[in-house]
CSV table of C-alpha atoms and ligand atoms in Angstrom, one decimal:
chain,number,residue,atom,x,y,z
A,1,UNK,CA,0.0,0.0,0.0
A,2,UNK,CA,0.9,3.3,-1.1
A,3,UNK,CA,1.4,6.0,1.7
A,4,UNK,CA,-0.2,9.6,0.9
A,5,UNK,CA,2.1,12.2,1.9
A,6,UNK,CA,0.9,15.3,4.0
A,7,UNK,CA,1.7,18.9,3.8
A,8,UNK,CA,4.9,18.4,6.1
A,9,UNK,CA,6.3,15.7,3.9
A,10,UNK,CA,6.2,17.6,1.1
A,11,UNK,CA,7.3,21.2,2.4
A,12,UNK,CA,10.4,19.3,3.5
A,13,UNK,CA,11.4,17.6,0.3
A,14,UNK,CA,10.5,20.5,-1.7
A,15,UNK,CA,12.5,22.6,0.6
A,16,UNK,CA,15.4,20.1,0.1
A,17,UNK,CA,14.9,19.8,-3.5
A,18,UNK,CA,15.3,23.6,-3.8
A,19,UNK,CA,18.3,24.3,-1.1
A,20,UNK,CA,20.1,22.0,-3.1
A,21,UNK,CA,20.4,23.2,-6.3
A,22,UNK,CA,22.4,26.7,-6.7
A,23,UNK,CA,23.5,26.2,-2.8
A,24,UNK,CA,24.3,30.4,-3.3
A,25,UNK,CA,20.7,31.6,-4.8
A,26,UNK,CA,18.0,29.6,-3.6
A,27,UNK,CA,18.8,28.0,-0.4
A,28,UNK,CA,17.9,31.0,2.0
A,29,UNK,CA,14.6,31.3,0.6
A,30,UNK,CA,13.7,27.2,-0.2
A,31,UNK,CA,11.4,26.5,2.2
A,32,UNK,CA,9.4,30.0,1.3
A,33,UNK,CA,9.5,28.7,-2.6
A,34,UNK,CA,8.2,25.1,-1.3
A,35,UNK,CA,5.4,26.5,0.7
A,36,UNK,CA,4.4,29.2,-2.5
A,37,UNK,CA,4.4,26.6,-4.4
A,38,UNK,CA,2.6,24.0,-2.7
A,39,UNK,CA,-0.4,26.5,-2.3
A,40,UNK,CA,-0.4,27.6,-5.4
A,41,UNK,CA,-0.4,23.9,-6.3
A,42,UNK,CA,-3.3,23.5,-3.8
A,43,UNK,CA,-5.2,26.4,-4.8
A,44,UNK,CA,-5.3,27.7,-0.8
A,45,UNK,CA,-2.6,30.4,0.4
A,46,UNK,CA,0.4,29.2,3.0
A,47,UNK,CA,-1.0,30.6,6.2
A,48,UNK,CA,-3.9,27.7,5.4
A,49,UNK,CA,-1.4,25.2,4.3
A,50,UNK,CA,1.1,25.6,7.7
A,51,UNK,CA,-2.3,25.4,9.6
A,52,UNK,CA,-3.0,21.8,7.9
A,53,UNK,CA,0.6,20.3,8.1
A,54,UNK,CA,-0.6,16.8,8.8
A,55,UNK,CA,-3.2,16.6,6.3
A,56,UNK,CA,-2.9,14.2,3.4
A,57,UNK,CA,-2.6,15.3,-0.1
A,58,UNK,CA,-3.9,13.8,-3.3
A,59,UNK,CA,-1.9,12.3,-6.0
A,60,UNK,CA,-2.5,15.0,-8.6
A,61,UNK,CA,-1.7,17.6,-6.4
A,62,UNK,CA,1.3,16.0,-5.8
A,63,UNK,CA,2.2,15.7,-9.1
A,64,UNK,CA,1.3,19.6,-10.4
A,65,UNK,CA,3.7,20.3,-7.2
A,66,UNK,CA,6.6,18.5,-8.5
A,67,UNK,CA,6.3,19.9,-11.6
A,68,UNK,CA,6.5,23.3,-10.3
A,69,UNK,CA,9.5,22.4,-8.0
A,70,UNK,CA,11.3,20.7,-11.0
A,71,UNK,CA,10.5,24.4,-13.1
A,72,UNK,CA,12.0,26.6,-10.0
A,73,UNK,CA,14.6,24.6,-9.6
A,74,UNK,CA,15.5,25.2,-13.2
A,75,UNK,CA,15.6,28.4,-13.0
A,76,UNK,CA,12.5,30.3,-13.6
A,77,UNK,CA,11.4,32.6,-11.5
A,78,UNK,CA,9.0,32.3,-8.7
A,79,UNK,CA,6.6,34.9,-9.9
A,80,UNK,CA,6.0,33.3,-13.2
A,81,UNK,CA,5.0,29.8,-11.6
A,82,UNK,CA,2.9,31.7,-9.4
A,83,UNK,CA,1.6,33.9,-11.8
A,84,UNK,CA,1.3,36.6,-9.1
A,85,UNK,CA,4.0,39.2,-7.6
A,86,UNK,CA,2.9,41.9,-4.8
A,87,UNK,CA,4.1,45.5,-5.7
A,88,UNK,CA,2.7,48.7,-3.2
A,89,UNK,CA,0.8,45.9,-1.4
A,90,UNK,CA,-1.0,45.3,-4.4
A,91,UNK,CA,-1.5,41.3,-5.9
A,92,UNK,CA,-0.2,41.8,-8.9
A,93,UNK,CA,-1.3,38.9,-12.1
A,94,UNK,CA,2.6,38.5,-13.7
A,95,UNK,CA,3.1,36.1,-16.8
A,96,UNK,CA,7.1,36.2,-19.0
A,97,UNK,CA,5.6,39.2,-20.8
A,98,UNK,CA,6.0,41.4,-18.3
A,99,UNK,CA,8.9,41.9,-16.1
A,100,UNK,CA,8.4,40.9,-13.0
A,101,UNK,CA,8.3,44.4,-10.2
A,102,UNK,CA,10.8,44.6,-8.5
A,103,UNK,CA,11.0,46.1,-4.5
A,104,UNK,CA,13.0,48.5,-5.1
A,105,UNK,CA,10.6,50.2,-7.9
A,106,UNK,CA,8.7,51.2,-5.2
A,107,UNK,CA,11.2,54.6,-4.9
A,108,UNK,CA,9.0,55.5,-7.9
A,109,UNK,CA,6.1,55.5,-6.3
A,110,UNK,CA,6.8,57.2,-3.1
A,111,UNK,CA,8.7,60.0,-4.7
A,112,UNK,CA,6.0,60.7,-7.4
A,113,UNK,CA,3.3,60.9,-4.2
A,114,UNK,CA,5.5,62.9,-2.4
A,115,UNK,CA,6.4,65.1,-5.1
A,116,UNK,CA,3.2,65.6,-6.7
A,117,UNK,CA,1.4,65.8,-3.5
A,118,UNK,CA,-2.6,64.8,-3.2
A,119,UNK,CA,-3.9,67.8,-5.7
A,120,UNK,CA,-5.5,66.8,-9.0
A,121,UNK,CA,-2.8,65.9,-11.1
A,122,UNK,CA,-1.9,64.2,-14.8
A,123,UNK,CA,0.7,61.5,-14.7
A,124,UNK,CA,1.9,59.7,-17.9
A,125,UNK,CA,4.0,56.1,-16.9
A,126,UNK,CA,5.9,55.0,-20.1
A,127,UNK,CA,6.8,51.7,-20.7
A,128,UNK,CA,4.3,50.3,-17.8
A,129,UNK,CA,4.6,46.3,-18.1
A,130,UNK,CA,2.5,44.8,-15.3
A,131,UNK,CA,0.9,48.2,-14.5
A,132,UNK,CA,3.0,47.9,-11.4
A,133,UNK,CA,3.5,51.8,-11.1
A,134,UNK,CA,0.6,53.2,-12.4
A,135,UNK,CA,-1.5,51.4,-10.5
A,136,UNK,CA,0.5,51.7,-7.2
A,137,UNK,CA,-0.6,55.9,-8.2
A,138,UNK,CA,-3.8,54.8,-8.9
A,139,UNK,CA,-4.2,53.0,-5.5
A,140,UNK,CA,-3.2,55.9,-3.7
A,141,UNK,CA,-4.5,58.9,-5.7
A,142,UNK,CA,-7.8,58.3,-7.4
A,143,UNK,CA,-7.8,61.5,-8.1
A,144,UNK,CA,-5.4,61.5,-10.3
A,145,UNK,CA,-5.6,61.4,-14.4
A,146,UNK,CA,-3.0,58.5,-15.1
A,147,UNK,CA,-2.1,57.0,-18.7
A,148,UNK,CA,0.2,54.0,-18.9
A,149,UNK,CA,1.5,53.2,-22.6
A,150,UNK,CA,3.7,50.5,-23.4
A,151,UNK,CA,4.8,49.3,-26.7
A,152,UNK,CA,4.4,45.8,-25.8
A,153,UNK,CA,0.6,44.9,-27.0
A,154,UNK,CA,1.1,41.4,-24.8
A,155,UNK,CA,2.4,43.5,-21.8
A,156,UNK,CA,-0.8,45.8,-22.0
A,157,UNK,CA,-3.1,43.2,-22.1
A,158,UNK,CA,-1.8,41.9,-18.6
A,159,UNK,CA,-1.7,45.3,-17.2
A,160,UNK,CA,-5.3,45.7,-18.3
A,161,UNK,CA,-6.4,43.0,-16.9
A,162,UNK,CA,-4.6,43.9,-13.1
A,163,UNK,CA,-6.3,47.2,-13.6
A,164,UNK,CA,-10.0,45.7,-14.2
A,165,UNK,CA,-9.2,43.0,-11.3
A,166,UNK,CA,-8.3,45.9,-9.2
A,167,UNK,CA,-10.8,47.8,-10.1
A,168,UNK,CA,-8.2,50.8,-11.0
A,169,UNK,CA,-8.3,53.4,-13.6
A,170,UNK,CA,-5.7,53.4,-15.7
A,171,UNK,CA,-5.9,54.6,-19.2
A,172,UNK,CA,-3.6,52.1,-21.3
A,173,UNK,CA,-2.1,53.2,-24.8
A,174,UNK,CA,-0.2,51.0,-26.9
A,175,UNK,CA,3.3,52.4,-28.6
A,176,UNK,CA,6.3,53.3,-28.3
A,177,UNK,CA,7.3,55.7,-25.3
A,178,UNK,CA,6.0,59.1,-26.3
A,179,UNK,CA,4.1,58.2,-29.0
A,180,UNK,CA,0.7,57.2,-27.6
A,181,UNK,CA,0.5,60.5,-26.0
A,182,UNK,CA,0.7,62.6,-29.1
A,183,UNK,CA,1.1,66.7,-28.4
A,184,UNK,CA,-0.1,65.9,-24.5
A,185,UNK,CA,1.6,67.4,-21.5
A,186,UNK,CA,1.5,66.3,-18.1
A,187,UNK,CA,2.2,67.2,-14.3
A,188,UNK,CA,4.1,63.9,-13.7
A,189,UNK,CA,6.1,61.6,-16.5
A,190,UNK,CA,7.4,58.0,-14.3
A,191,UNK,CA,9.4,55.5,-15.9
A,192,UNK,CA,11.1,52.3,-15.8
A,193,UNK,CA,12.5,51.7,-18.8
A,194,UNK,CA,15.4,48.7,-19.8
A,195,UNK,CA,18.4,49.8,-18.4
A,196,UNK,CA,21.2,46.4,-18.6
A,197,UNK,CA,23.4,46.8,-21.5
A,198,UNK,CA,22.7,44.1,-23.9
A,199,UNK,CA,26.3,42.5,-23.4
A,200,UNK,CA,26.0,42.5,-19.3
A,201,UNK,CA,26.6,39.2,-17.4
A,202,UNK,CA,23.6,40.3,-15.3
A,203,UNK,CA,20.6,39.4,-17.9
A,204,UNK,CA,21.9,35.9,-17.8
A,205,UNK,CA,19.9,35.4,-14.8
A,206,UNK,CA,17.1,37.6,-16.1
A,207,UNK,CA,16.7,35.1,-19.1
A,208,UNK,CA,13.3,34.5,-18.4
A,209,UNK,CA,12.3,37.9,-18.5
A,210,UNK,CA,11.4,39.9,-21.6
A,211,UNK,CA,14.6,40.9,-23.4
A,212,UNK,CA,12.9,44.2,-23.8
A,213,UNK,CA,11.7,44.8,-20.4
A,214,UNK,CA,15.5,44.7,-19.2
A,215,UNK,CA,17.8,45.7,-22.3
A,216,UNK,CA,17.9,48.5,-25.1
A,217,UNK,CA,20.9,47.6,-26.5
A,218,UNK,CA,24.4,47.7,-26.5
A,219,UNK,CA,24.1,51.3,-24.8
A,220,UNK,CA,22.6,50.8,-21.4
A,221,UNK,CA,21.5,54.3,-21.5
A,222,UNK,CA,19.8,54.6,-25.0
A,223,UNK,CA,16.1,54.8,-23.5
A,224,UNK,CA,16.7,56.6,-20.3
A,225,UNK,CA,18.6,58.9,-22.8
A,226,UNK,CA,15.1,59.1,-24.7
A,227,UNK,CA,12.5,59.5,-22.4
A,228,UNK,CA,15.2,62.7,-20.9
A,229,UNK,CA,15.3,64.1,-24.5
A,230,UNK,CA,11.3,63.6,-25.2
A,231,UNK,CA,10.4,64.7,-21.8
A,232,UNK,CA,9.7,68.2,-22.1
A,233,UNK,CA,7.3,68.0,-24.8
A,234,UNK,CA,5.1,66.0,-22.5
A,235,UNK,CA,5.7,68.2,-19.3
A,236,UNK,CA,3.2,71.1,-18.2
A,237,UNK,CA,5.6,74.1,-16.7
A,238,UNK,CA,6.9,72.8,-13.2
A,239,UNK,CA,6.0,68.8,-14.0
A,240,UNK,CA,8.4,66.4,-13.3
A,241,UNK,CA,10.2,63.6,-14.8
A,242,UNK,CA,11.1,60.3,-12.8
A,243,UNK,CA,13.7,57.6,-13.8
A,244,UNK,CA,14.6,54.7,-12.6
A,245,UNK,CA,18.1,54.0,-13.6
A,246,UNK,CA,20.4,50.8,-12.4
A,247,UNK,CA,22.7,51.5,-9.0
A,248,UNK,CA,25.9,53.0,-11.4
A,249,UNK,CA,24.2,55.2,-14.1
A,250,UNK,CA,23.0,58.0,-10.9
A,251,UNK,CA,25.8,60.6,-12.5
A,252,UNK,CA,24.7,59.9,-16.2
A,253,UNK,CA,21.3,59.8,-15.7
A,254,UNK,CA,21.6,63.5,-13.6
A,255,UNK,CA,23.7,64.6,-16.6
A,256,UNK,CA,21.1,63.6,-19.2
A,257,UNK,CA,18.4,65.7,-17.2
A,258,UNK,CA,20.4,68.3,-16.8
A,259,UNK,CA,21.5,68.8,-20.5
A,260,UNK,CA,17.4,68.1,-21.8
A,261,UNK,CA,16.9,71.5,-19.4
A,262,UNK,CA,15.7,70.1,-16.4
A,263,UNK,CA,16.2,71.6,-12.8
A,264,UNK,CA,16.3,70.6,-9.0
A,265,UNK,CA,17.8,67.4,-10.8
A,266,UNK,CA,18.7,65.1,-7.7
A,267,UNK,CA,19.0,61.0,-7.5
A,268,UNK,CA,17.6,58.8,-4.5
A,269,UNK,CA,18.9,55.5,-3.1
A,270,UNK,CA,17.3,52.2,-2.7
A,271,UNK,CA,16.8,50.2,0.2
A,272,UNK,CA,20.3,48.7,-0.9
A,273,UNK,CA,21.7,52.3,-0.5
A,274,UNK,CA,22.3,52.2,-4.2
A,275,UNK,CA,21.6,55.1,-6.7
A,276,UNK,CA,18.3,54.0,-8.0
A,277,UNK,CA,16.5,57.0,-9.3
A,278,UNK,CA,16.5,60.4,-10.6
A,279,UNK,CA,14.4,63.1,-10.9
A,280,UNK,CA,14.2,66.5,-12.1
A,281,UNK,CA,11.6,69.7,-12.7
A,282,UNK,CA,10.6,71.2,-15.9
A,283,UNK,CA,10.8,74.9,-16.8
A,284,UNK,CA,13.8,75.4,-13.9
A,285,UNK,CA,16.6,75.8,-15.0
B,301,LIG,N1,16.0,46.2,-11.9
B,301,LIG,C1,16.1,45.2,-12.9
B,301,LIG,C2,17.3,44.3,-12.6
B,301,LIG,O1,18.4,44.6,-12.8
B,301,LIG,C3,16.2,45.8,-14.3
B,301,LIG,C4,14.9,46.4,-14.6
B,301,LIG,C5,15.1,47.3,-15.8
B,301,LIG,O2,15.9,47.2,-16.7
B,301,LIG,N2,14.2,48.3,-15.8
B,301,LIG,O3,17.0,43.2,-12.2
């Protein structure tokens, strides 16, 4: 007779299963990935699986887990198995054509709020993937006129969809950066466009990811080099332009605003201390 394994059994091998793979990456957070995974192979969340250890789980189950711990331990990222990521507290539908938010993107969020204040305001996010930013504004001001455009048609569609399960407004335009916004102007431009140089060891473990999302070439700066030079156009007078940048393009990125005209021109650190974005005023010079 075949024993059915419980919840414990299989947190523990799945935790083992994971810590042994890239001993450097994964091990520290195994045990989290097993438990994900087993709830989202369960359909319940992890607070209901811990409170269930000893329960028995059926054969299928088992199986879809397996598969899932086999996919993670090849590589691809939680987020994507899961199909969800949380970004400003909000649960956040991922699939590979969007790249997945990251923590420290966040910075965006808090320094457009605390620039912009809570006044009626028109805020343009360019090159939105998930919706991550925009609808992290949304959530917080829905007072607020906010157009996300990406040039992705795939990415939109998920972003769409987080803003309808959300029940967000979000006005999504498809094209490239400035393009879906014609002659408009705004009080806020936010973006975070792909910043890895195409050649960069880094995207290795990013392969997963939409190319796109993460790289514009062989010049890391080519798009944040854009969205400075388009900005303007697309400012009202005192609006303000927000970039994230990676931790060692702080200087380049402040230099860019500054030659495209733009004043109070400063850079704020992650929670890794590390240059992460820039911003800068229109009209003051
Ligand atoms: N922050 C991402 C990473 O390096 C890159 C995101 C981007 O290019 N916008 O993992």
């Amino acid at each position: 007779m075949t024993v059915r394994k419980n919840v414990a059994d299989l947190l523990t091998e799945g935790a083992q299963r994971l810590g042994t793979r890239r001993a450097s990456e994964t091990s520290a957070t195994a045990a989290l990935d097993a438990a994900l995974l087993l709830a989202h192979a369960l359909a319940t969340t992890r607070a209901r699986l811990l409170a269930c250890a000893e329960a028995p789980v059926a054969c299928a189950d088992v199986r879809r887990y397996q598969v899932l711990l086999e996919r993670r331990a090849g590589g691809e990222p939680l987020a994507y198995l899961t199909g969800r990521r949380e970004f400003w507290s909000l649960d956040l539908a991922v699939t590979p054509d969007v790249l997945i938010p990251r923590p420290e993107t966040e910075l965006l969020v808090e320094r457009a709020l605390a620039l912009q204040g809570s006044a009626a305001a028109s805020v343009a996010d360019l090159g939105t993937g998930s919706g991550a930013v925009a609808l992290a504004l949304a959530s917080e001001r829905p007072q607020w006129r906010i157009v996300a455009t990406d040039l992705s048609a795939a990415a939109l569609a998920v972003a769409r969809g987080n803003a309808a399960r959300l029940g967000l407004e979000v006005e999504f335009r498809h094209g490239d950066w400035f393009a879906p916004l014609a002659d408009e102007r705004f009080d806020l431009l936010v973006s975070n466009p792909p910043y890895v140089a195409s050649d960069d060891a880094a995207l290795g473990a990013l392969a997963c990811e939409p190319r796109a999302a993460l790289t514009p070439g062989a010049d890391a700066l080519q798009s944040l080099r854009t969205l400075a030079q388009g900005a303007p156009r697309h400012l009202l007078s005192r609006g303000w332009l927000l970039l994230e940048h990676g931790a060692d393009q702080g200087a380049q990125v402040r230099q860019a605003l500054v030659l495209a005209g733009f004043g109070y021109v400063r850079s704020h650190r992650d929670l890794a201390g590390h240059e992460r974005m820039t911003e800068g005023q229109h009209g003051q010079i």
